[in-house]
Amino acid sequence: MGITVSPPVKPSVDHLMDAPLPQLVTELGIDLVEAGITEPGFTGYAYVDHTGVTIALPPGRSELEHECMARYLIGDALRVDGLPPLPDMFCILDITADVNRAHRSQADEALRRVRGGAA
């Protein structure tokens, strides 16, 4: 029997935007970490799996950028209704399908090896 993790409660867009960020992170069980990616155009990422939501933001950014991107990525990861879009200069890229495809490909290859090359 595996471990089951309850998904975080979805906040309202008002609560997402108005609650102090440390309170929001604690309430929702979000893991807010520093990303190792430091390129100027990178603003952060959200990773969602069966254990919860991780938001990774680059170091050295302004408090305003840190707050805005953390809130947006939390809202996007939790599919908060009414989340306003980001300005056009930002691009959110969902790579879930690509990651799932890569994992399936790796699993298929491992299974072929276990079966001795038989498909």
Short mmCIF file of N, CA and C in Angstrom, two decimals, residues 6-114:
data_model
loop_
_atom_site.label_atom_id
_atom_site.label_comp_id
_atom_site.label_asym_id
_atom_site.label_seq_id
_atom_site.Cartn_x
_atom_site.Cartn_y
_atom_site.Cartn_z
N SER A 6 -2.83 14.11 0.23
CA SER A 6 -3.99 14.91 -0.12
C SER A 6 -3.54 16.13 -0.91
N PRO A 7 -4.24 16.43 -2.01
CA PRO A 7 -3.86 17.63 -2.74
C PRO A 7 -4.16 18.86 -1.88
N PRO A 8 -3.34 19.91 -2.06
CA PRO A 8 -3.61 21.10 -1.27
C PRO A 8 -4.97 21.70 -1.62
N VAL A 9 -5.54 22.37 -0.66
CA VAL A 9 -6.80 23.06 -0.90
C VAL A 9 -6.52 24.20 -1.87
N LYS A 10 -7.39 24.35 -2.85
CA LYS A 10 -7.21 25.40 -3.84
C LYS A 10 -7.67 26.73 -3.24
N PRO A 11 -6.77 27.72 -3.18
CA PRO A 11 -7.16 29.02 -2.62
C PRO A 11 -7.96 29.82 -3.65
N SER A 12 -8.66 30.83 -3.17
CA SER A 12 -9.30 31.78 -4.10
C SER A 12 -8.20 32.65 -4.69
N VAL A 13 -8.47 33.28 -5.82
CA VAL A 13 -7.48 34.16 -6.42
C VAL A 13 -7.20 35.34 -5.49
N ASP A 14 -8.20 35.83 -4.76
CA ASP A 14 -7.99 36.93 -3.82
C ASP A 14 -7.02 36.52 -2.71
N HIS A 15 -7.22 35.32 -2.16
CA HIS A 15 -6.34 34.84 -1.09
C HIS A 15 -4.93 34.62 -1.64
N LEU A 16 -4.83 34.06 -2.83
CA LEU A 16 -3.53 33.83 -3.47
C LEU A 16 -2.75 35.13 -3.62
N MET A 17 -3.44 36.20 -3.98
CA MET A 17 -2.77 37.47 -4.23
C MET A 17 -2.57 38.32 -2.98
N ASP A 18 -3.39 38.12 -1.94
CA ASP A 18 -3.37 39.01 -0.78
C ASP A 18 -2.69 38.45 0.46
N ALA A 19 -2.70 37.14 0.64
CA ALA A 19 -2.12 36.55 1.85
C ALA A 19 -0.61 36.75 1.84
N PRO A 20 -0.01 36.96 3.01
CA PRO A 20 1.46 37.02 3.06
C PRO A 20 2.03 35.72 2.48
N LEU A 21 3.05 35.83 1.64
CA LEU A 21 3.60 34.66 0.96
C LEU A 21 4.01 33.55 1.92
N PRO A 22 4.71 33.84 3.02
CA PRO A 22 5.06 32.74 3.95
C PRO A 22 3.83 32.01 4.49
N GLN A 23 2.77 32.76 4.77
CA GLN A 23 1.52 32.15 5.24
C GLN A 23 0.92 31.26 4.15
N LEU A 24 0.88 31.76 2.93
CA LEU A 24 0.32 31.02 1.81
C LEU A 24 1.07 29.71 1.58
N VAL A 25 2.39 29.79 1.59
CA VAL A 25 3.23 28.61 1.38
C VAL A 25 2.97 27.57 2.47
N THR A 26 2.87 28.03 3.71
CA THR A 26 2.61 27.12 4.82
C THR A 26 1.22 26.51 4.72
N GLU A 27 0.21 27.33 4.49
CA GLU A 27 -1.18 26.84 4.39
C GLU A 27 -1.33 25.77 3.32
N LEU A 28 -0.68 25.99 2.19
CA LEU A 28 -0.86 25.10 1.04
C LEU A 28 0.15 23.96 1.00
N GLY A 29 1.11 23.97 1.91
CA GLY A 29 2.13 22.92 1.92
C GLY A 29 3.05 22.99 0.72
N ILE A 30 3.30 24.20 0.23
CA ILE A 30 4.15 24.40 -0.94
C ILE A 30 5.61 24.37 -0.50
N ASP A 31 6.45 23.72 -1.28
CA ASP A 31 7.88 23.72 -1.04
C ASP A 31 8.45 24.83 -1.92
N LEU A 32 8.86 25.95 -1.34
CA LEU A 32 9.41 27.10 -2.06
C LEU A 32 10.92 27.05 -1.91
N VAL A 33 11.62 26.84 -3.05
CA VAL A 33 13.07 26.65 -3.02
C VAL A 33 13.76 27.59 -4.00
N GLU A 34 15.06 27.68 -3.85
CA GLU A 34 15.88 28.46 -4.77
C GLU A 34 16.29 27.56 -5.92
N ALA A 35 16.08 28.04 -7.15
CA ALA A 35 16.46 27.27 -8.34
C ALA A 35 17.95 27.43 -8.60
N GLY A 36 18.54 26.45 -9.21
CA GLY A 36 19.94 26.55 -9.61
C GLY A 36 20.10 27.27 -10.94
N ILE A 37 19.01 27.55 -11.61
CA ILE A 37 19.05 28.23 -12.90
C ILE A 37 19.08 29.73 -12.65
N THR A 38 20.06 30.41 -13.22
CA THR A 38 20.23 31.84 -12.94
C THR A 38 20.20 32.72 -14.19
N GLU A 39 19.89 32.16 -15.36
CA GLU A 39 19.85 32.96 -16.58
C GLU A 39 18.87 34.11 -16.44
N PRO A 40 19.17 35.27 -17.02
CA PRO A 40 18.33 36.46 -16.86
C PRO A 40 16.87 36.28 -17.27
N GLY A 41 16.57 35.51 -18.31
CA GLY A 41 15.19 35.34 -18.77
C GLY A 41 14.39 34.30 -18.01
N PHE A 42 15.04 33.56 -17.11
CA PHE A 42 14.36 32.50 -16.36
C PHE A 42 13.72 33.10 -15.11
N THR A 43 12.43 32.82 -14.93
CA THR A 43 11.73 33.40 -13.77
C THR A 43 11.25 32.36 -12.76
N GLY A 44 11.43 31.08 -13.05
CA GLY A 44 11.06 30.07 -12.08
C GLY A 44 10.28 28.93 -12.70
N TYR A 45 10.02 27.92 -11.88
CA TYR A 45 9.22 26.80 -12.35
C TYR A 45 8.43 26.19 -11.20
N ALA A 46 7.40 25.46 -11.57
CA ALA A 46 6.60 24.69 -10.62
C ALA A 46 6.73 23.22 -11.00
N TYR A 47 6.90 22.39 -9.99
CA TYR A 47 6.96 20.95 -10.19
C TYR A 47 5.89 20.33 -9.30
N VAL A 48 5.00 19.60 -9.93
CA VAL A 48 3.90 18.98 -9.21
C VAL A 48 3.99 17.47 -9.38
N ASP A 49 3.97 16.76 -8.26
CA ASP A 49 3.93 15.30 -8.32
C ASP A 49 3.06 14.78 -7.19
N HIS A 50 3.09 13.49 -6.96
CA HIS A 50 2.22 12.89 -5.95
C HIS A 50 2.56 13.34 -4.53
N THR A 51 3.73 13.94 -4.33
CA THR A 51 4.09 14.39 -2.99
C THR A 51 3.70 15.84 -2.71
N GLY A 52 3.40 16.60 -3.76
CA GLY A 52 3.01 17.99 -3.55
C GLY A 52 3.52 18.91 -4.63
N VAL A 53 3.62 20.19 -4.29
CA VAL A 53 4.02 21.23 -5.24
C VAL A 53 5.32 21.87 -4.77
N THR A 54 6.27 21.95 -5.69
CA THR A 54 7.52 22.65 -5.44
C THR A 54 7.59 23.83 -6.39
N ILE A 55 7.87 25.00 -5.84
CA ILE A 55 8.07 26.20 -6.63
C ILE A 55 9.54 26.58 -6.48
N ALA A 56 10.25 26.69 -7.60
CA ALA A 56 11.67 27.04 -7.58
C ALA A 56 11.85 28.38 -8.29
N LEU A 57 12.47 29.31 -7.60
CA LEU A 57 12.69 30.65 -8.13
C LEU A 57 14.19 30.95 -8.15
N PRO A 58 14.66 31.70 -9.15
CA PRO A 58 16.08 32.00 -9.22
C PRO A 58 16.52 32.95 -8.10
N PRO A 59 17.76 32.84 -7.69
CA PRO A 59 18.27 33.73 -6.64
C PRO A 59 18.55 35.12 -7.20
N GLY A 60 18.62 36.08 -6.30
CA GLY A 60 19.06 37.42 -6.67
C GLY A 60 18.05 38.28 -7.40
N ARG A 61 16.79 37.90 -7.39
CA ARG A 61 15.78 38.71 -8.05
C ARG A 61 15.16 39.66 -7.04
N SER A 62 14.49 40.67 -7.55
CA SER A 62 13.86 41.64 -6.65
C SER A 62 12.75 40.97 -5.85
N GLU A 63 12.43 41.58 -4.71
CA GLU A 63 11.35 41.05 -3.88
C GLU A 63 10.03 41.02 -4.66
N LEU A 64 9.80 42.06 -5.46
CA LEU A 64 8.57 42.13 -6.26
C LEU A 64 8.49 40.96 -7.25
N GLU A 65 9.58 40.70 -7.98
CA GLU A 65 9.57 39.58 -8.93
C GLU A 65 9.39 38.26 -8.21
N HIS A 66 10.10 38.09 -7.09
CA HIS A 66 10.00 36.85 -6.30
C HIS A 66 8.55 36.62 -5.86
N GLU A 67 7.93 37.65 -5.29
CA GLU A 67 6.54 37.55 -4.81
C GLU A 67 5.57 37.25 -5.96
N CYS A 68 5.69 38.03 -7.04
CA CYS A 68 4.75 37.87 -8.17
C CYS A 68 4.86 36.49 -8.82
N MET A 69 6.09 36.05 -9.08
CA MET A 69 6.27 34.77 -9.76
C MET A 69 5.89 33.61 -8.84
N ALA A 70 6.20 33.71 -7.57
CA ALA A 70 5.81 32.64 -6.65
C ALA A 70 4.29 32.49 -6.62
N ARG A 71 3.59 33.61 -6.49
CA ARG A 71 2.12 33.57 -6.44
C ARG A 71 1.54 33.04 -7.75
N TYR A 72 2.08 33.52 -8.87
CA TYR A 72 1.55 33.06 -10.15
C TYR A 72 1.79 31.56 -10.34
N LEU A 73 3.01 31.11 -10.05
CA LEU A 73 3.31 29.68 -10.24
C LEU A 73 2.51 28.79 -9.30
N ILE A 74 2.27 29.26 -8.08
CA ILE A 74 1.41 28.51 -7.16
C ILE A 74 0.00 28.43 -7.74
N GLY A 75 -0.53 29.56 -8.17
CA GLY A 75 -1.88 29.60 -8.74
C GLY A 75 -2.01 28.73 -9.97
N ASP A 76 -1.01 28.77 -10.83
CA ASP A 76 -1.04 27.96 -12.05
C ASP A 76 -0.95 26.48 -11.71
N ALA A 77 -0.06 26.13 -10.80
CA ALA A 77 0.10 24.71 -10.41
C ALA A 77 -1.17 24.15 -9.78
N LEU A 78 -1.88 24.99 -9.02
CA LEU A 78 -3.10 24.54 -8.35
C LEU A 78 -4.36 24.79 -9.18
N ARG A 79 -4.17 25.34 -10.38
CA ARG A 79 -5.29 25.62 -11.29
C ARG A 79 -6.34 26.51 -10.63
N VAL A 80 -5.87 27.60 -10.01
CA VAL A 80 -6.76 28.54 -9.32
C VAL A 80 -7.65 29.25 -10.34
N ASP A 81 -8.95 29.18 -10.11
CA ASP A 81 -9.92 29.84 -10.99
C ASP A 81 -9.77 31.35 -10.91
N GLY A 82 -9.79 32.01 -12.07
CA GLY A 82 -9.73 33.47 -12.11
C GLY A 82 -8.32 34.03 -12.05
N LEU A 83 -7.31 33.18 -12.15
CA LEU A 83 -5.93 33.66 -12.12
C LEU A 83 -5.70 34.53 -13.35
N PRO A 84 -5.31 35.78 -13.15
CA PRO A 84 -5.10 36.65 -14.31
C PRO A 84 -3.88 36.19 -15.10
N PRO A 85 -3.88 36.45 -16.40
CA PRO A 85 -2.72 36.04 -17.21
C PRO A 85 -1.51 36.91 -16.89
N LEU A 86 -0.36 36.37 -17.17
CA LEU A 86 0.87 37.15 -17.03
C LEU A 86 0.98 38.12 -18.20
N PRO A 87 1.73 39.19 -18.04
CA PRO A 87 1.99 40.08 -19.18
C PRO A 87 2.63 39.30 -20.33
N ASP A 88 2.47 39.80 -21.54
CA ASP A 88 2.95 39.09 -22.74
C ASP A 88 4.44 38.78 -22.73
N MET A 89 5.23 39.55 -21.99
CA MET A 89 6.68 39.31 -21.97
C MET A 89 7.04 37.99 -21.29
N PHE A 90 6.08 37.39 -20.56
CA PHE A 90 6.31 36.12 -19.88
C PHE A 90 5.69 34.98 -20.67
N CYS A 91 6.30 33.83 -20.58
CA CYS A 91 5.79 32.64 -21.26
C CYS A 91 5.80 31.50 -20.26
N ILE A 92 4.65 30.87 -20.08
CA ILE A 92 4.56 29.69 -19.23
C ILE A 92 4.54 28.48 -20.15
N LEU A 93 5.43 27.57 -19.91
CA LEU A 93 5.56 26.38 -20.74
C LEU A 93 5.28 25.16 -19.87
N ASP A 94 4.27 24.39 -20.23
CA ASP A 94 3.94 23.16 -19.50
C ASP A 94 4.60 22.00 -20.23
N ILE A 95 5.56 21.37 -19.58
CA ILE A 95 6.29 20.27 -20.21
C ILE A 95 5.85 18.91 -19.68
N THR A 96 4.70 18.86 -19.03
CA THR A 96 4.21 17.62 -18.44
C THR A 96 4.14 16.49 -19.47
N ALA A 97 3.58 16.76 -20.63
CA ALA A 97 3.44 15.72 -21.65
C ALA A 97 4.81 15.23 -22.11
N ASP A 98 5.78 16.14 -22.26
CA ASP A 98 7.12 15.75 -22.67
C ASP A 98 7.78 14.86 -21.62
N VAL A 99 7.65 15.25 -20.36
CA VAL A 99 8.24 14.47 -19.26
C VAL A 99 7.57 13.10 -19.18
N ASN A 100 6.25 13.06 -19.27
CA ASN A 100 5.54 11.78 -19.22
C ASN A 100 5.96 10.88 -20.38
N ARG A 101 6.11 11.45 -21.57
CA ARG A 101 6.53 10.69 -22.74
C ARG A 101 7.93 10.12 -22.51
N ALA A 102 8.83 10.92 -21.96
CA ALA A 102 10.20 10.46 -21.70
C ALA A 102 10.20 9.34 -20.67
N HIS A 103 9.38 9.47 -19.64
CA HIS A 103 9.31 8.43 -18.60
C HIS A 103 8.75 7.14 -19.19
N ARG A 104 7.72 7.24 -20.04
CA ARG A 104 7.17 6.04 -20.67
C ARG A 104 8.22 5.38 -21.55
N SER A 105 8.99 6.18 -22.29
CA SER A 105 10.02 5.65 -23.16
C SER A 105 11.09 4.92 -22.33
N GLN A 106 11.49 5.52 -21.21
CA GLN A 106 12.48 4.88 -20.33
C GLN A 106 11.92 3.60 -19.73
N ALA A 107 10.66 3.61 -19.35
CA ALA A 107 10.03 2.41 -18.78
C ALA A 107 9.94 1.32 -19.83
N ASP A 108 9.58 1.69 -21.06
CA ASP A 108 9.50 0.70 -22.15
C ASP A 108 10.87 0.08 -22.41
N GLU A 109 11.91 0.89 -22.42
CA GLU A 109 13.26 0.40 -22.66
C GLU A 109 13.69 -0.54 -21.54
N ALA A 110 13.41 -0.17 -20.30
CA ALA A 110 13.77 -1.03 -19.17
C ALA A 110 13.04 -2.37 -19.26
N LEU A 111 11.78 -2.33 -19.63
CA LEU A 111 11.00 -3.57 -19.77
C LEU A 111 11.58 -4.44 -20.88
N ARG A 112 11.98 -3.84 -22.00
CA ARG A 112 12.59 -4.61 -23.09
C ARG A 112 13.88 -5.29 -22.61
N ARG A 113 14.68 -4.55 -21.81
CA ARG A 113 15.93 -5.13 -21.30
C ARG A 113 15.64 -6.29 -20.35
N VAL A 114 14.64 -6.12 -19.50
CA VAL A 114 14.27 -7.18 -18.55
C VAL A 114 13.79 -8.42 -19.30
#
